[in-house]
Tab-separated table of C-alpha atoms and ligand atoms in Angstrom:
chain	number	residue	atom	x	y	z
A	1	MET	CA	-6.799	20.028	1.378
A	2	LYS	CA	-6.585	17.461	-1.338
A	3	ILE	CA	-5.653	18.468	-4.946
A	4	ARG	CA	-9.156	17.410	-6.138
A	5	ASP	CA	-10.781	19.997	-3.790
A	6	ILE	CA	-8.638	23.020	-4.891
A	7	GLY	CA	-11.011	24.044	-7.779
A	8	GLY	CA	-9.187	22.655	-10.791
A	9	GLU	CA	-5.749	22.642	-12.294
A	10	PHE	CA	-5.630	26.371	-12.986
A	11	ALA	CA	-6.238	27.176	-9.261
A	12	LEU	CA	-3.346	24.768	-8.460
A	13	ILE	CA	-1.052	26.319	-11.054
A	14	GLY	CA	-1.778	29.844	-9.757
A	15	ARG	CA	-0.979	28.730	-6.295
A	16	LEU	CA	2.257	27.009	-7.291
A	17	ALA	CA	3.417	29.987	-9.363
A	18	GLN	CA	3.438	32.102	-6.333
A	19	HIS	CA	6.460	30.269	-5.039
A	20	SER	CA	8.634	31.544	-7.914
A	21	PRO	CA	7.585	35.153	-8.311
A	22	ILE	CA	10.925	36.124	-9.998
A	23	THR	CA	10.538	37.896	-13.251
A	24	HIS	CA	13.110	38.389	-15.902
A	25	PRO	CA	13.523	41.139	-18.526
A	26	ASP	CA	13.723	38.511	-21.316
A	27	LEU	CA	10.567	36.675	-20.259
A	28	VAL	CA	8.014	38.189	-22.537
A	29	ALA	CA	5.214	35.868	-21.394
A	30	GLY	CA	5.617	33.052	-18.826
A	31	ILE	CA	2.979	30.990	-17.095
A	32	GLY	CA	-0.504	31.559	-18.488
A	33	ASP	CA	-0.225	31.272	-22.239
A	34	ASP	CA	0.094	28.258	-24.559
A	35	ALA	CA	3.783	28.604	-24.636
A	36	ALA	CA	6.452	30.704	-22.866
A	37	VAL	CA	7.904	33.545	-24.956
A	38	ILE	CA	11.606	34.394	-24.359
A	39	GLY	CA	13.326	37.451	-25.849
A	40	GLY	CA	17.104	37.950	-26.429
A	41	SER	CA	17.200	34.529	-28.058
A	42	PHE	CA	17.825	35.252	-31.774
A	43	PRO	CA	19.929	37.970	-33.446
A	44	GLY	CA	17.115	39.197	-35.615
A	45	GLY	CA	14.791	39.734	-32.595
A	46	ASP	CA	12.678	36.728	-32.974
A	47	TYR	CA	11.348	35.158	-29.733
A	48	LEU	CA	12.006	31.736	-28.553
A	49	LEU	CA	8.918	29.715	-27.716
A	50	ALA	CA	8.861	26.783	-25.331
A	51	THR	CA	5.871	24.485	-24.396
A	52	THR	CA	5.557	21.091	-22.615
A	53	ASP	CA	2.813	18.573	-22.451
A	54	MET	CA	2.617	15.253	-20.662
A	55	LEU	CA	0.532	12.143	-21.551
A	56	VAL	CA	-0.056	9.400	-18.925
A	57	GLU	CA	-1.261	5.907	-19.800
A	58	THR	CA	-4.939	5.419	-18.787
A	59	SER	CA	-5.502	9.125	-18.047
A	60	HIS	CA	-4.511	10.343	-21.599
A	61	PHE	CA	-4.211	7.281	-23.704
A	62	ARG	CA	-4.942	3.603	-23.544
A	63	ARG	CA	-2.777	0.905	-25.098
A	64	ASP	CA	-5.857	-1.135	-26.017
A	65	TRP	CA	-7.502	1.666	-27.882
A	66	ALA	CA	-4.541	3.333	-29.594
A	67	THR	CA	-1.489	1.905	-31.475
A	68	PRO	CA	1.875	3.211	-30.261
A	69	ALA	CA	2.286	5.065	-33.547
A	70	GLN	CA	-1.044	6.852	-32.964
A	71	ILE	CA	0.100	7.786	-29.415
A	72	GLY	CA	3.350	9.026	-30.819
A	73	ILE	CA	1.587	11.156	-33.444
A	74	LYS	CA	-0.917	12.624	-30.888
A	75	SER	CA	1.857	13.466	-28.363
A	76	VAL	CA	3.721	15.566	-30.958
A	77	ALA	CA	0.548	17.201	-32.364
A	78	CYS	CA	-0.698	18.490	-28.966
A	79	ASN	CA	2.725	20.328	-28.440
A	80	VAL	CA	2.820	21.706	-32.054
A	81	SER	CA	-0.697	23.078	-31.490
A	82	ASP	CA	0.505	25.167	-28.613
A	83	ILE	CA	3.367	26.623	-30.758
A	84	ALA	CA	0.820	27.235	-33.631
A	85	ALA	CA	-1.402	29.050	-31.113
A	86	MET	CA	1.396	31.521	-30.477
A	87	GLY	CA	1.752	32.285	-34.148
A	88	GLY	CA	5.000	30.523	-34.205
A	89	THR	CA	6.948	27.795	-36.010
A	90	PRO	CA	7.962	24.657	-34.128
A	91	THR	CA	11.640	23.677	-34.106
A	92	PHE	CA	13.381	21.316	-31.609
A	93	MET	CA	11.791	18.574	-29.438
A	94	PHE	CA	12.859	16.839	-26.236
A	95	VAL	CA	11.068	13.598	-25.296
A	96	SER	CA	11.043	12.245	-21.602
A	97	LEU	CA	9.766	8.725	-21.135
A	98	ALA	CA	8.815	6.780	-18.050
A	99	LEU	CA	8.385	3.131	-19.047
A	100	ALA	CA	7.147	0.149	-17.177
A	101	PRO	CA	9.759	-2.660	-17.220
A	102	ASP	CA	7.337	-5.005	-19.009
A	103	THR	CA	6.828	-2.634	-21.926
A	104	GLU	CA	7.676	-4.313	-25.274
A	105	VAL	CA	10.662	-2.727	-27.033
A	106	THR	CA	8.743	-2.831	-30.300
A	107	TRP	CA	5.938	-0.798	-28.665
A	108	VAL	CA	8.463	2.050	-27.788
A	109	GLU	CA	10.064	1.813	-31.199
A	110	THR	CA	6.720	2.126	-32.853
A	111	LEU	CA	5.809	5.064	-30.638
A	112	TYR	CA	8.949	6.763	-31.962
A	113	LYS	CA	8.079	5.961	-35.522
A	114	GLY	CA	4.767	7.770	-34.950
A	115	MET	CA	6.555	10.699	-33.402
A	116	ALA	CA	9.070	10.768	-36.325
A	117	ASP	CA	6.119	10.787	-38.878
A	118	ALA	CA	4.559	13.701	-37.042
A	119	CYS	CA	7.902	15.546	-36.739
A	120	ARG	CA	8.495	15.287	-40.508
A	121	ARG	CA	5.031	16.652	-41.120
A	122	TYR	CA	5.495	19.651	-38.842
A	123	GLY	CA	9.148	20.309	-39.527
A	124	VAL	CA	10.258	19.405	-36.048
A	125	VAL	CA	13.707	17.880	-35.086
A	126	LEU	CA	14.161	15.512	-32.120
A	127	ALA	CA	17.067	16.935	-30.083
A	128	GLY	CA	17.044	15.020	-26.824
A	129	GLY	CA	15.112	13.639	-23.864
A	130	ASP	CA	15.241	11.437	-20.790
A	131	THR	CA	14.338	7.836	-20.021
A	132	THR	CA	13.424	6.338	-16.791
A	133	HIS	CA	11.231	3.617	-15.301
A	134	GLY	CA	7.802	4.092	-13.859
A	135	GLU	CA	4.546	2.218	-13.322
A	136	ALA	CA	2.384	4.019	-15.869
A	137	VAL	CA	3.883	4.782	-19.240
A	138	THR	CA	4.397	8.602	-19.376
A	139	ILE	CA	5.426	10.703	-22.318
A	140	SER	CA	6.434	14.226	-21.564
A	141	ILE	CA	7.379	16.339	-24.585
A	142	THR	CA	8.962	19.732	-24.576
A	143	LEU	CA	8.856	21.602	-27.827
A	144	LEU	CA	10.696	24.826	-28.850
A	145	GLY	CA	9.748	27.143	-31.528
A	146	ARG	CA	10.242	30.706	-32.795
A	147	VAL	CA	8.069	33.583	-33.691
A	148	SER	CA	8.584	37.117	-34.965
A	149	PRO	CA	7.395	39.778	-32.568
A	150	ASP	CA	4.811	40.910	-35.202
A	151	ASN	CA	3.276	37.420	-35.418
A	152	LEU	CA	3.225	36.790	-31.579
A	153	ARG	CA	-0.372	36.197	-30.530
A	154	LEU	CA	-1.083	36.216	-26.861
A	155	ARG	CA	-4.306	35.209	-24.944
A	156	SER	CA	-4.270	38.830	-23.575
A	157	HIS	CA	-4.563	40.486	-27.031
A	158	ALA	CA	-8.353	40.526	-27.398
A	159	ARG	CA	-10.301	43.826	-27.479
A	160	PRO	CA	-14.111	44.490	-27.244
A	161	GLY	CA	-15.708	44.555	-30.732
A	162	GLU	CA	-13.566	41.893	-32.265
A	163	LEU	CA	-14.935	38.799	-33.782
A	164	LEU	CA	-14.201	35.343	-32.214
A	165	CYS	CA	-13.389	32.754	-34.874
A	166	ILE	CA	-12.580	28.999	-34.930
A	167	THR	CA	-10.613	27.121	-37.512
A	168	GLY	CA	-12.856	24.006	-37.675
A	169	PRO	CA	-15.644	21.918	-36.184
A	170	LEU	CA	-15.423	21.025	-32.471
A	171	GLY	CA	-16.353	18.099	-30.202
A	172	GLY	CA	-14.972	15.314	-32.469
A	173	SER	CA	-12.308	14.042	-30.000
A	174	ALA	CA	-14.633	14.067	-27.039
A	175	ALA	CA	-17.316	12.224	-29.139
A	176	GLY	CA	-14.842	9.638	-30.253
A	177	LEU	CA	-13.788	9.130	-26.609
A	178	ALA	CA	-17.381	8.824	-25.420
A	179	MET	CA	-18.100	6.138	-27.981
A	180	LEU	CA	-14.913	4.269	-27.090
A	181	SER	CA	-15.755	4.496	-23.371
A	182	ALA	CA	-19.146	3.192	-24.002
A	183	GLY	CA	-17.762	0.173	-25.807
A	184	LEU	CA	-18.967	1.423	-29.158
A	185	ASP	CA	-17.048	1.492	-32.409
A	186	PRO	CA	-16.605	5.199	-33.499
A	187	PRO	CA	-16.854	5.978	-37.297
A	188	GLN	CA	-13.450	6.817	-38.850
A	189	TYR	CA	-13.815	10.549	-38.610
A	190	LEU	CA	-14.334	10.400	-34.656
A	191	ARG	CA	-11.787	7.590	-34.201
A	192	GLU	CA	-9.165	9.716	-35.991
A	193	LYS	CA	-10.189	13.006	-34.205
A	194	HIS	CA	-9.620	11.316	-30.844
A	195	LEU	CA	-6.675	9.027	-31.513
A	196	VAL	CA	-4.625	10.890	-34.054
A	197	PRO	CA	-5.652	14.565	-33.959
A	198	GLY	CA	-3.887	17.000	-36.254
A	199	CYS	CA	-3.242	20.608	-35.366
A	200	ARG	CA	-3.628	23.833	-37.331
A	201	LEU	CA	-0.106	24.706	-38.129
A	202	ASP	CA	-1.272	24.764	-41.774
A	203	VAL	CA	-3.291	27.914	-41.216
A	204	SER	CA	-1.710	29.475	-38.110
A	205	PRO	CA	1.047	31.362	-39.946
A	206	LEU	CA	-1.598	32.960	-42.261
A	207	ILE	CA	-3.975	33.812	-39.353
A	208	ALA	CA	-1.377	35.148	-36.878
A	209	PRO	CA	-0.443	38.331	-38.749
A	210	VAL	CA	-4.016	39.540	-38.927
A	211	ALA	CA	-5.449	38.059	-35.650
A	212	ARG	CA	-5.348	39.529	-32.061
A	213	ALA	CA	-5.649	37.010	-29.314
A	214	MET	CA	-5.074	33.332	-30.131
A	215	ILE	CA	-5.229	30.092	-28.236
A	216	ASP	CA	-5.601	26.316	-29.198
A	217	ILE	CA	-8.759	24.484	-28.301
A	218	SER	CA	-7.441	21.765	-26.050
A	219	ASP	CA	-9.972	21.879	-23.148
A	220	GLY	CA	-13.230	22.804	-25.046
A	221	LEU	CA	-14.401	26.124	-26.447
A	222	ALA	CA	-15.896	27.379	-23.203
A	223	ALA	CA	-12.582	27.013	-21.290
A	224	GLU	CA	-10.562	28.695	-23.998
A	225	VAL	CA	-12.980	31.663	-24.433
A	226	ASN	CA	-12.705	32.136	-20.652
A	227	HIS	CA	-8.949	32.011	-20.779
A	228	ILE	CA	-8.913	34.804	-23.363
A	229	CYS	CA	-11.445	36.797	-21.322
A	230	ASP	CA	-9.384	36.371	-18.111
A	231	GLN	CA	-6.173	37.427	-19.699
A	232	SER	CA	-7.563	40.254	-21.903
A	233	GLY	CA	-9.991	41.673	-19.334
A	234	THR	CA	-12.909	41.414	-21.626
A	235	GLY	CA	-16.273	39.595	-21.859
A	236	ALA	CA	-17.485	37.469	-24.744
A	237	GLU	CA	-20.711	36.286	-26.353
A	238	ILE	CA	-20.787	32.866	-28.060
A	239	VAL	CA	-23.629	32.110	-30.441
A	240	VAL	CA	-24.607	28.475	-30.021
A	241	ALA	CA	-26.045	28.160	-33.567
A	242	ASP	CA	-22.693	29.162	-35.062
A	243	VAL	CA	-20.500	26.577	-33.173
A	244	LEU	CA	-19.544	24.099	-35.862
A	245	ILE	CA	-20.405	20.589	-34.866
A	246	HIS	CA	-19.995	17.555	-37.253
A	247	THR	CA	-22.961	15.311	-37.954
A	248	SER	CA	-20.920	12.357	-36.588
A	249	VAL	CA	-20.598	14.286	-33.337
A	250	ARG	CA	-24.382	14.691	-33.090
A	251	ASP	CA	-24.844	11.015	-33.882
A	252	ALA	CA	-22.366	9.939	-31.198
A	253	ALA	CA	-24.093	12.288	-28.711
A	254	ARG	CA	-27.435	10.600	-29.422
A	255	LEU	CA	-25.872	7.164	-29.110
A	256	THR	CA	-24.107	7.885	-25.780
A	257	GLY	CA	-26.820	9.976	-24.161
A	258	ASN	CA	-24.790	13.294	-24.402
A	259	ASP	CA	-25.552	16.813	-25.592
A	260	PRO	CA	-23.392	17.462	-28.709
A	261	LEU	CA	-22.916	21.073	-27.508
A	262	ASP	CA	-21.195	19.736	-24.403
A	263	PHE	CA	-18.745	17.889	-26.577
A	264	ALA	CA	-17.809	21.168	-28.331
A	265	LEU	CA	-17.823	23.468	-25.226
A	266	ALA	CA	-16.403	21.159	-22.631
A	267	GLY	CA	-14.705	18.274	-24.516
A	268	GLY	CA	-11.059	18.201	-24.906
A	269	GLU	CA	-8.327	17.930	-27.502
A	270	ASP	CA	-9.954	19.292	-30.710
A	271	PHE	CA	-6.696	21.258	-31.401
A	272	GLU	CA	-8.473	23.761	-33.646
A	273	LEU	CA	-7.517	27.390	-33.040
A	274	LEU	CA	-9.726	30.086	-31.407
A	275	PHE	CA	-8.729	33.665	-32.217
A	276	SER	CA	-10.095	37.273	-32.066
A	277	ILE	CA	-9.847	39.458	-35.194
A	278	SER	CA	-11.311	42.770	-36.488
A	279	SER	CA	-14.065	42.407	-39.049
A	280	GLU	CA	-11.850	44.121	-41.642
A	281	ASN	CA	-9.070	41.607	-41.147
A	282	LYS	CA	-11.644	38.683	-41.082
A	283	GLN	CA	-12.560	39.992	-44.584
A	284	LEU	CA	-8.792	39.726	-45.622
A	285	LEU	CA	-8.794	36.101	-44.538
A	286	GLU	CA	-11.832	35.366	-46.562
A	287	GLU	CA	-10.249	37.049	-49.631
A	288	LYS	CA	-7.266	34.792	-49.138
A	289	GLY	CA	-9.629	31.771	-49.176
A	290	ILE	CA	-8.816	30.795	-45.532
A	291	GLN	CA	-11.904	29.123	-44.073
A	292	VAL	CA	-12.806	30.053	-40.510
A	293	ALA	CA	-16.163	30.373	-38.712
A	294	VAL	CA	-17.337	33.338	-36.562
A	295	VAL	CA	-18.707	31.930	-33.349
A	296	GLY	CA	-19.207	35.147	-31.395
A	297	ARG	CA	-17.580	38.324	-30.365
A	298	VAL	CA	-15.497	40.014	-27.628
A	299	THR	CA	-17.380	42.376	-25.351
A	300	GLU	CA	-16.685	44.550	-22.419
A	301	ALA	CA	-15.881	42.694	-19.139
A	302	VAL	CA	-19.008	44.019	-17.543
A	303	SER	CA	-21.208	42.088	-20.039
A	304	GLY	CA	-19.733	38.758	-18.734
A	305	ARG	CA	-19.113	35.656	-20.726
A	306	ILE	CA	-22.419	34.590	-22.334
A	307	LEU	CA	-23.797	31.677	-24.445
A	308	VAL	CA	-26.673	32.859	-26.697
A	309	TYR	CA	-29.167	30.150	-27.759
A	310	PRO	CA	-31.310	30.232	-30.916
A	311	ASP	CA	-34.388	31.127	-28.882
A	312	GLY	CA	-32.663	34.128	-27.460
A	313	LYS	CA	-32.060	32.598	-24.048
A	314	ARG	CA	-28.638	33.586	-22.514
A	315	THR	CA	-26.659	31.603	-20.006
A	316	PRO	CA	-23.248	31.951	-18.474
A	317	LEU	CA	-20.401	30.332	-20.536
A	318	SER	CA	-18.998	27.936	-18.018
A	319	GLY	CA	-17.428	24.586	-18.244
A	320	GLY	CA	-14.479	23.184	-20.236
A	321	TYR	CA	-12.226	20.359	-19.345
A	322	ASN	CA	-10.339	20.763	-16.202
A	323	HIS	CA	-8.036	18.140	-14.670
A	324	PHE	CA	-8.857	17.520	-10.994
A	325	SER	CA	-12.354	19.154	-11.113
B	11	LIG	P1	-2.115	24.166	-22.620
B	11	LIG	O1	-3.462	23.620	-22.326
B	11	LIG	O2	-2.038	25.200	-23.543
B	11	LIG	O3	-1.064	23.208	-22.759
B	11	LIG	P2	-2.080	24.341	-19.698
B	11	LIG	O4	-3.374	24.438	-19.410
B	11	LIG	O5	-1.305	23.037	-19.635
B	11	LIG	O6	-1.750	24.891	-21.169
B	11	LIG	O7	-1.156	25.293	-18.837
B	11	LIG	C1	-1.659	26.678	-18.628
B	11	LIG	C2	-0.406	27.495	-18.311
B	11	LIG	O8	0.142	27.129	-17.033
B	11	LIG	C3	0.793	27.363	-19.250
B	11	LIG	O9	1.398	28.676	-19.428
B	11	LIG	C4	1.681	26.391	-18.565
B	11	LIG	O10	3.094	26.645	-18.904
B	11	LIG	C5	1.471	26.710	-17.077
B	11	LIG	N1	1.593	25.530	-16.271
B	11	LIG	C6	1.010	24.332	-16.261
B	11	LIG	N2	1.401	23.539	-15.256
B	11	LIG	C7	2.416	24.156	-14.641
B	11	LIG	C8	3.165	23.824	-13.471
B	11	LIG	N3	3.130	22.597	-12.899
B	11	LIG	N4	4.187	24.707	-13.078
B	11	LIG	C9	4.315	25.913	-13.831
B	11	LIG	N5	3.528	26.296	-14.791
B	11	LIG	C10	2.638	25.460	-15.196
B	12	LIG	MG1	-2.726	25.330	-25.486
């Protein structure tokens, strides 16, 4: 069987994980969340967080679309987003590079300038890495962080009855990519959403203490809701009319012959947060002036994962970006 026929990256990861079934008392959460959670690491009882993400030229970035500084910023932001999704604070970063021998030295230096800018913004310190040669430029970042046990938010923490909320509009990155791929010039909003996404470390420390399950939206809302349901053993209902979609995303969908809802549900790399929360605690967030949008609710597993359209039509919530599928 070829990797493309296995049923997506998560089927592959599940199969590979079976080869290392060893557990450890200090591993609070391993494969299956946005970052690994490791206990016994800090005297005060805080957990160590560790996440890693790899960007490969052509598959994840194009040197003719993005400047090296933009690629550097994005490569850091997507890792910080995973730490934010755990309710944690990012700390130390390791950067592994595979570089084609004909890569300009100034290109790599500018990549690092972009990374340094992002590190300053998120309070991250570069602590090491590895450099080797390879055909496609590949940037693999490992980021550490820490979180107090009280603020730790796992994908498995959702319970029926809770609200599902997002921290901002979705589909911008996918819409920007669709325009670039069609040879169109995206408006600045979409260009930035795709090429230099931020992440929501600005609000995650305020949301984490009052939320339940949390995940970052890197593969589209549908995929992330399904991850929460898988790990929490719940169902979910998402209300189409409540999914925030920017007008530029709707324009881009019209121009490229796409459905804007697909950009939000199945596009990638928005790096907003999706979390479940009780209605009382949602009220607390509102009182603190933290803007989030309710997009649905957590239900019992037997109710399934459902998308509710304005006319009342209900369809299964499937899709989401999946490498290899
Ligand atoms: P995210 O989108 O949050 O970065 P991924 O979808 O990349 O997360 O990965 C999902 C989970 O699978 C994570 O817990 C990650 O650590 C784990 N994982 C991904 N690839 C591998 C691999 N090759 N070997 C072991 N674990 C993996
Ligand atoms: Mg993630």
